Tab-separated table of C-alpha atoms and ligand atoms in Angstrom:
chain	number	residue	atom	x	y	z
A	8	MET	CA	25.424	27.083	33.650
A	9	LYS	CA	22.545	28.226	35.877
A	10	THR	CA	21.091	25.696	38.331
A	11	PRO	CA	18.187	24.145	36.375
A	12	LYS	CA	14.706	25.110	37.563
A	13	LYS	CA	12.660	22.152	38.767
A	14	ILE	CA	9.358	21.363	37.061
A	15	GLY	CA	6.384	19.584	38.592
A	16	LEU	CA	4.317	18.216	35.723
A	17	PHE	CA	0.620	17.373	36.136
A	18	GLY	CA	-0.630	14.947	33.474
A	19	PHE	CA	1.143	12.691	31.034
A	20	GLY	CA	-1.467	12.274	28.286
A	21	THR	CA	-1.276	13.502	24.686
A	22	VAL	CA	-0.011	17.010	25.519
A	23	GLY	CA	2.141	15.909	28.481
A	24	LYS	CA	3.968	13.382	26.326
A	25	GLY	CA	4.255	15.934	23.518
A	26	PHE	CA	5.855	18.415	25.932
A	27	TYR	CA	8.214	15.726	27.290
A	28	GLU	CA	9.325	14.756	23.741
A	29	ASN	CA	9.852	18.438	22.839
A	30	LEU	CA	11.805	19.107	26.056
A	31	LYS	CA	14.152	16.160	25.375
A	32	LYS	CA	15.403	18.050	22.303
A	33	TYR	CA	16.759	20.808	24.591
A	34	PRO	CA	19.028	18.989	27.067
A	35	HIS	CA	20.798	22.259	27.906
A	36	LEU	CA	17.638	24.171	28.826
A	37	ALA	CA	17.902	25.379	32.436
A	38	ALA	CA	14.828	23.410	33.509
A	39	GLN	CA	14.142	19.755	34.144
A	40	ILE	CA	11.142	17.641	35.125
A	41	ALA	CA	11.511	16.697	38.796
A	42	LYS	CA	8.162	14.953	39.371
A	43	VAL	CA	5.117	13.941	37.350
A	44	CYS	CA	1.689	13.579	38.938
A	45	VAL	CA	-0.695	11.201	37.130
A	46	LYS	CA	-4.090	9.730	38.048
A	47	ARG	CA	-3.131	6.141	37.176
A	48	LEU	CA	0.261	4.949	38.394
A	49	ASP	CA	-0.430	1.443	37.094
A	50	LEU	CA	-0.446	2.399	33.370
A	51	PRO	CA	2.651	1.518	31.303
A	52	ARG	CA	4.513	4.774	30.466
A	53	ILE	CA	7.337	6.166	28.406
A	54	GLY	CA	9.783	8.367	30.348
A	55	HIS	CA	11.258	5.693	32.623
A	56	GLU	CA	13.806	8.151	34.008
A	57	LEU	CA	10.968	10.311	35.400
A	58	TYR	CA	9.589	10.147	38.915
A	59	PHE	CA	5.826	9.476	38.860
A	60	THR	CA	3.414	9.940	41.751
A	61	ASP	CA	-0.358	10.090	42.146
A	62	ASN	CA	-0.192	12.539	45.044
A	63	PRO	CA	-0.583	16.204	43.931
A	64	GLU	CA	0.843	17.451	47.255
A	65	GLU	CA	4.193	15.859	46.417
A	66	LEU	CA	4.496	18.533	43.728
A	67	LEU	CA	2.572	21.454	45.209
A	68	GLY	CA	4.151	21.121	48.669
A	69	ASP	CA	7.702	20.669	47.370
A	70	SER	CA	9.533	23.950	47.940
A	71	GLU	CA	12.267	22.863	45.511
A	72	ILE	CA	9.798	22.830	42.611
A	73	ASP	CA	9.837	26.244	40.914
A	74	ILE	CA	7.445	25.672	38.001
A	75	ILE	CA	4.166	23.776	37.772
A	76	ILE	CA	3.055	22.659	34.306
A	77	GLU	CA	-0.586	21.607	34.359
A	78	LEU	CA	-1.677	19.435	31.415
A	79	ILE	CA	-4.609	17.491	32.817
A	80	ASP	CA	-8.149	17.032	31.601
A	81	ASP	CA	-10.138	17.811	34.723
A	82	PRO	CA	-10.806	21.598	34.862
A	83	ASP	CA	-11.767	21.671	38.559
A	84	ALA	CA	-8.643	19.856	39.707
A	85	ALA	CA	-6.574	21.991	37.306
A	86	LYS	CA	-7.960	25.204	38.825
A	87	THR	CA	-7.128	24.015	42.351
A	88	TYR	CA	-3.558	23.049	41.396
A	89	VAL	CA	-2.916	26.297	39.492
A	90	GLU	CA	-4.219	28.467	42.328
A	91	LYS	CA	-2.279	26.535	44.993
A	92	ALA	CA	0.899	26.712	42.933
A	93	LEU	CA	0.581	30.485	42.392
A	94	LEU	CA	-0.132	30.997	46.107
A	95	ALA	CA	3.035	29.035	46.875
A	96	GLY	CA	5.011	31.444	44.661
A	97	LYS	CA	5.570	29.004	41.794
A	98	ASP	CA	5.336	29.969	38.136
A	99	VAL	CA	2.620	28.094	36.252
A	100	ILE	CA	1.990	26.948	32.685
A	101	SER	CA	-1.299	25.395	31.613
A	102	ALA	CA	-2.975	24.184	28.409
A	103	ASN	CA	-6.421	23.890	29.966
A	104	LYS	CA	-8.703	26.028	27.772
A	105	LYS	CA	-11.828	24.820	29.575
A	106	MET	CA	-10.495	25.793	32.999
A	107	ILE	CA	-9.042	29.089	31.767
A	108	GLY	CA	-12.017	29.983	29.547
A	109	GLU	CA	-14.497	29.294	32.358
A	110	SER	CA	-12.399	31.029	35.043
A	111	LEU	CA	-11.230	34.189	33.273
A	112	GLN	CA	-12.434	36.367	36.160
A	113	ASN	CA	-10.114	34.402	38.467
A	114	VAL	CA	-7.350	34.365	35.872
A	115	ALA	CA	-7.514	38.181	35.749
A	116	ILE	CA	-7.106	38.264	39.539
A	117	TRP	CA	-4.202	35.784	39.386
A	118	HIS	CA	-2.492	37.922	36.749
A	119	THR	CA	-2.814	41.117	38.767
A	120	SER	CA	-2.212	39.779	42.297
A	121	PHE	CA	0.643	37.280	42.041
A	122	ASP	CA	4.254	38.029	41.192
A	123	SER	CA	4.673	34.633	39.561
A	124	SER	CA	3.775	34.140	35.895
A	125	PHE	CA	0.821	32.192	34.585
A	126	LEU	CA	1.175	31.378	30.862
A	127	TYR	CA	-1.021	29.229	28.575
A	128	GLU	CA	-0.093	29.554	24.907
A	129	ALA	CA	-1.038	25.907	24.283
A	130	ALA	CA	-4.653	26.566	25.315
A	131	VAL	CA	-5.456	28.347	22.035
A	132	GLY	CA	-4.532	27.269	18.507
A	133	GLY	CA	-2.178	24.378	19.405
A	134	GLY	CA	1.237	25.257	17.997
A	135	ILE	CA	0.245	28.754	16.741
A	136	PRO	CA	1.672	31.528	18.978
A	137	ILE	CA	-1.576	33.506	19.007
A	138	VAL	CA	-2.027	34.314	22.712
A	139	ASN	CA	1.433	35.805	22.721
A	140	ALA	CA	0.730	37.762	19.515
A	141	VAL	CA	-2.590	39.193	20.746
A	142	ASP	CA	-1.328	39.863	24.283
A	143	GLY	CA	2.046	41.269	23.279
A	144	PHE	CA	2.583	42.292	19.690
A	145	PHE	CA	-0.902	43.575	18.807
A	146	ARG	CA	-1.950	44.859	22.216
A	147	ASP	CA	-1.594	48.543	21.403
A	148	GLN	CA	-2.762	48.290	17.805
A	149	GLU	CA	-6.503	48.560	18.521
A	150	ILE	CA	-7.805	45.144	17.597
A	151	THR	CA	-11.268	45.381	16.022
A	152	GLU	CA	-11.887	41.797	14.939
A	153	ILE	CA	-10.575	38.271	15.512
A	154	ARG	CA	-11.842	35.444	13.351
A	155	GLY	CA	-10.683	31.874	13.680
A	156	ILE	CA	-10.882	28.181	13.023
A	157	LEU	CA	-10.107	27.311	16.618
A	158	ASN	CA	-11.018	23.650	16.868
A	159	GLY	CA	-8.843	21.105	15.072
A	160	SER	CA	-11.186	18.134	15.543
A	161	SER	CA	-14.236	19.776	14.002
A	162	ASN	CA	-12.130	21.106	11.132
A	163	TYR	CA	-10.715	17.608	10.623
A	164	ILE	CA	-14.244	16.145	10.594
A	165	LEU	CA	-15.589	18.722	8.118
A	166	THR	CA	-12.536	18.227	5.874
A	167	GLN	CA	-12.905	14.431	5.753
A	168	MET	CA	-16.635	14.746	5.041
A	169	GLN	CA	-15.853	17.201	2.238
A	170	LEU	CA	-12.881	15.373	0.677
A	171	HIS	CA	-13.877	11.733	1.047
A	172	GLY	CA	-17.603	11.790	1.731
A	173	TRP	CA	-17.028	10.263	5.208
A	174	THR	CA	-19.923	10.305	7.644
A	175	PHE	CA	-19.738	12.581	10.688
A	176	GLU	CA	-19.335	9.563	13.014
A	177	GLN	CA	-16.537	8.003	10.943
A	178	ALA	CA	-14.603	11.285	10.830
A	179	LEU	CA	-15.066	11.892	14.573
A	180	LYS	CA	-13.706	8.406	15.369
A	181	GLU	CA	-10.596	9.164	13.329
A	182	ALA	CA	-10.129	12.570	15.049
A	183	GLN	CA	-10.277	10.733	18.388
A	184	ALA	CA	-7.813	8.055	17.217
A	185	LYS	CA	-5.360	10.763	16.170
A	186	GLY	CA	-5.490	12.373	19.633
A	187	PHE	CA	-7.070	15.645	18.432
A	188	ALA	CA	-10.461	15.319	20.126
A	189	GLU	CA	-11.283	15.973	23.779
A	190	ARG	CA	-12.146	13.064	26.081
A	191	ASN	CA	-15.693	14.406	25.702
A	192	PRO	CA	-15.763	15.152	21.937
A	193	LEU	CA	-19.069	16.980	22.309
A	194	LEU	CA	-16.978	19.952	23.463
A	195	ASP	CA	-15.219	19.955	20.082
A	196	VAL	CA	-18.187	19.553	17.760
A	197	SER	CA	-20.619	21.733	19.726
A	198	GLY	CA	-18.444	24.844	19.339
A	199	ILE	CA	-17.891	25.100	23.108
A	200	ASP	CA	-14.153	24.342	22.938
A	201	ALA	CA	-13.737	27.075	20.311
A	202	SER	CA	-15.734	29.504	22.449
A	203	TYR	CA	-13.385	28.974	25.445
A	204	LYS	CA	-10.488	29.818	23.140
A	205	LEU	CA	-12.297	32.858	21.735
A	206	SER	CA	-12.959	34.182	25.287
A	207	ILE	CA	-9.266	33.815	26.113
A	208	LEU	CA	-8.356	35.832	23.004
A	209	ALA	CA	-10.977	38.475	23.875
A	210	TYR	CA	-9.494	38.797	27.368
A	211	HIS	CA	-5.995	39.356	25.984
A	212	ALA	CA	-7.165	41.634	23.175
A	213	PHE	CA	-9.288	43.945	25.332
A	214	GLY	CA	-8.444	43.222	28.982
A	215	GLU	CA	-12.115	42.394	29.495
A	216	VAL	CA	-13.851	39.112	30.125
A	217	PRO	CA	-16.864	38.657	27.833
A	218	SER	CA	-19.726	36.624	29.258
A	219	MET	CA	-19.911	33.330	27.394
A	220	LYS	CA	-23.676	33.430	27.970
A	221	SER	CA	-23.871	36.173	25.342
A	222	PHE	CA	-22.069	34.036	22.715
A	223	GLU	CA	-23.973	32.730	19.730
A	224	ILE	CA	-22.845	29.078	19.521
A	225	GLU	CA	-23.925	26.501	16.940
A	226	SER	CA	-22.752	22.890	16.675
A	227	ILE	CA	-21.487	21.136	13.523
A	228	GLU	CA	-23.469	18.019	14.447
A	229	ASN	CA	-26.331	19.081	12.219
A	230	VAL	CA	-24.110	19.564	9.162
A	231	THR	CA	-25.023	16.715	6.789
A	232	LYS	CA	-23.175	15.155	3.847
A	233	GLU	CA	-25.833	16.807	1.660
A	234	ASP	CA	-25.054	20.287	3.083
A	235	ILE	CA	-21.394	19.713	2.298
A	236	LYS	CA	-22.190	18.485	-1.229
A	237	ARG	CA	-24.401	21.524	-1.834
A	238	ALA	CA	-21.608	23.843	-0.684
A	239	LYS	CA	-19.149	21.990	-2.938
A	240	THR	CA	-21.306	22.480	-6.021
A	241	LYS	CA	-21.161	26.234	-5.304
A	242	GLY	CA	-17.340	26.073	-4.958
A	243	ARG	CA	-17.585	26.513	-1.184
A	244	LYS	CA	-16.672	24.644	2.006
A	245	ILE	CA	-18.315	24.536	5.428
A	246	LYS	CA	-16.054	25.624	8.302
A	247	LEU	CA	-16.691	26.137	12.020
A	248	VAL	CA	-15.818	29.823	12.360
A	249	ALA	CA	-15.325	31.620	15.668
A	250	SER	CA	-15.621	35.351	15.454
A	251	LEU	CA	-15.222	38.300	17.767
A	252	LYS	CA	-15.937	41.913	16.897
A	253	LYS	CA	-15.549	45.107	18.845
A	254	THR	CA	-17.835	47.933	17.804
A	255	ASN	CA	-17.941	51.023	20.019
A	256	GLN	CA	-17.644	49.457	23.478
A	257	GLU	CA	-19.545	46.266	22.604
A	258	ILE	CA	-17.801	42.904	22.085
A	259	SER	CA	-19.860	40.336	20.163
A	260	CYS	CA	-18.753	36.716	19.903
A	261	SER	CA	-20.052	33.770	17.897
A	262	VAL	CA	-18.989	30.249	16.919
A	263	LYS	CA	-20.974	28.694	14.074
A	264	PRO	CA	-20.678	26.730	10.829
A	265	GLU	CA	-20.215	29.063	7.847
A	266	MET	CA	-20.040	28.479	4.104
A	267	VAL	CA	-16.783	29.997	2.874
A	268	GLY	CA	-15.776	30.646	-0.737
A	269	ALA	CA	-12.405	30.135	-2.429
A	270	ASN	CA	-11.294	33.690	-1.695
A	271	ASP	CA	-11.981	33.415	2.047
A	272	GLU	CA	-8.837	33.341	4.211
A	273	PHE	CA	-10.031	30.035	5.733
A	274	TYR	CA	-11.006	28.136	2.555
A	275	SER	CA	-7.717	26.195	2.323
A	276	VAL	CA	-7.322	25.598	6.049
A	277	ASP	CA	-8.067	21.880	6.258
A	278	PHE	CA	-7.686	18.843	8.553
A	279	GLU	CA	-6.588	19.643	12.132
A	280	ASN	CA	-5.112	22.976	11.088
A	281	ASN	CA	-6.307	26.125	12.826
A	282	ALA	CA	-6.237	29.675	11.499
A	283	ILE	CA	-6.697	33.005	13.219
A	284	SER	CA	-6.976	36.392	11.580
A	285	VAL	CA	-6.464	39.533	13.628
A	286	GLU	CA	-7.667	42.881	12.288
A	287	THR	CA	-6.164	45.993	13.831
A	288	LEU	CA	-6.726	49.684	13.140
A	289	ILE	CA	-2.998	50.371	13.045
A	290	SER	CA	-1.449	47.588	10.983
A	291	GLY	CA	-4.392	45.966	9.177
A	292	ARG	CA	-5.161	42.277	8.902
A	293	HIS	CA	-2.847	39.387	9.801
A	294	VAL	CA	-3.562	35.682	9.321
A	295	PHE	CA	-1.883	32.880	11.294
A	296	VAL	CA	-2.239	29.270	10.095
A	297	GLY	CA	-0.837	26.111	11.686
A	298	LYS	CA	-1.404	22.855	13.537
A	299	GLY	CA	-4.192	23.431	16.027
A	300	ALA	CA	-4.142	20.096	17.825
A	301	GLY	CA	-1.973	17.026	18.403
A	302	ALA	CA	0.833	16.061	20.767
A	303	MET	CA	3.878	17.699	19.195
A	304	PRO	CA	2.376	21.069	18.102
A	305	THR	CA	0.616	21.574	21.439
A	306	GLY	CA	3.624	20.264	23.387
A	307	SER	CA	5.833	22.730	21.488
A	308	ALA	CA	3.663	25.642	22.654
A	309	VAL	CA	4.100	24.459	26.269
A	310	LEU	CA	7.858	24.327	25.733
A	311	GLU	CA	7.877	27.864	24.301
A	312	ASP	CA	6.009	29.079	27.403
A	313	LEU	CA	8.673	27.403	29.515
A	314	LYS	CA	11.451	29.174	27.617
A	315	ARG	CA	9.630	32.506	28.060
A	316	LEU	CA	9.183	31.844	31.789
A	317	LEU	CA	12.894	31.191	32.129
A	318	ASN	CA	13.425	34.652	30.626
A	319	GLY	CA	11.087	36.210	33.206
A	320	TYR	CA	8.173	36.789	30.813
A	321	SER	CA	4.594	37.473	31.991
A	322	TYR	CA	1.525	38.456	29.988
A	323	GLN	CA	0.893	42.157	29.399
A	324	VAL	CA	-2.861	41.851	29.969
A	325	SER	CA	-2.504	42.691	33.675
A	326	ASN	CA	-1.137	46.156	32.752
A	327	ARG	CA	-4.096	46.656	30.433
A	328	ILE	CA	-6.566	45.740	33.213
A	329	LYS	CA	-4.831	48.167	35.594
A	330	THR	CA	-5.117	50.917	32.949
A	331	LEU	CA	-8.833	50.201	32.415
A	332	ALA	CA	-9.573	50.169	36.168
B	402	LIG	N1	-9.703	19.128	21.006
B	402	LIG	C1	-8.979	20.300	20.665
B	402	LIG	C2	-9.124	20.547	19.177
B	402	LIG	C3	-7.535	20.109	21.035
B	402	LIG	O1	-9.527	19.623	18.475
B	402	LIG	O2	-8.854	21.642	18.717
B	402	LIG	C4	-6.706	21.352	20.920
B	402	LIG	O3	-7.180	22.365	21.780
């Protein structure tokens, strides 16, 4: 057996614990958690066999750590840790859609200038392998459109309002209790979280970074019980739909509530599920549906990135950028 690679894990919240539980199912994987960096050392924790610290340098400065997995909330700290780790020659996995979505210009530089890999499947669509599909499988198939339900919390809220007549506030509380929502749930309901994810998909689909300033973004906060009832009487549902289209050389992106009918690909995508459809000129339309939020689905995507890293995988987008340049 190969000497196991050593992992330095940042964060042990919902996704960190989900990753840890997923990893435990693969005791023979050639990678093990060496150190975990958390903000609060005083909190009671599962994972008693793990070494916890609150000093990031214990991980970043440890030459025996090969892989950094960054699963924290704070996008600024995450960006610093990812950049330092890549500079130190470590491979990096992240789930931080806010940091990645806001820093795509830097991400593009990281992908083209470092030999180490930087993967982040868990940042988009929870357990759905969509970054990999867009970056790898569909990359040469001329993607023309991506449409998605990319935020589990807002989909969960709209579903509970539709099915049980819950109020927006009641449904949001439940989405928070289930660990789907962000610490700041405004990111979920405003459409901003979905727009970070859409930018990441645009970057992998086209090798270009669209300016989020040009996005049309509308919150679900103004969707009332009456709007949902009205849609229901017409046999429709309200969904927060993210959409990206490429026409000629223009990429247009929007995230807004839409009324969808029973024959829409997203009509039956309820609760915290996400769905993404990818339209290509070569092979037509493909729809992915699955758990878009929650500890185990998101943790499983982190684990799959780890397995890919161990096989020497990096994203293909850097080749695309080099071709465009
Ligand atoms: N808050 C996010 C969501 C978590 O609800 O989709 C997964 O990115």
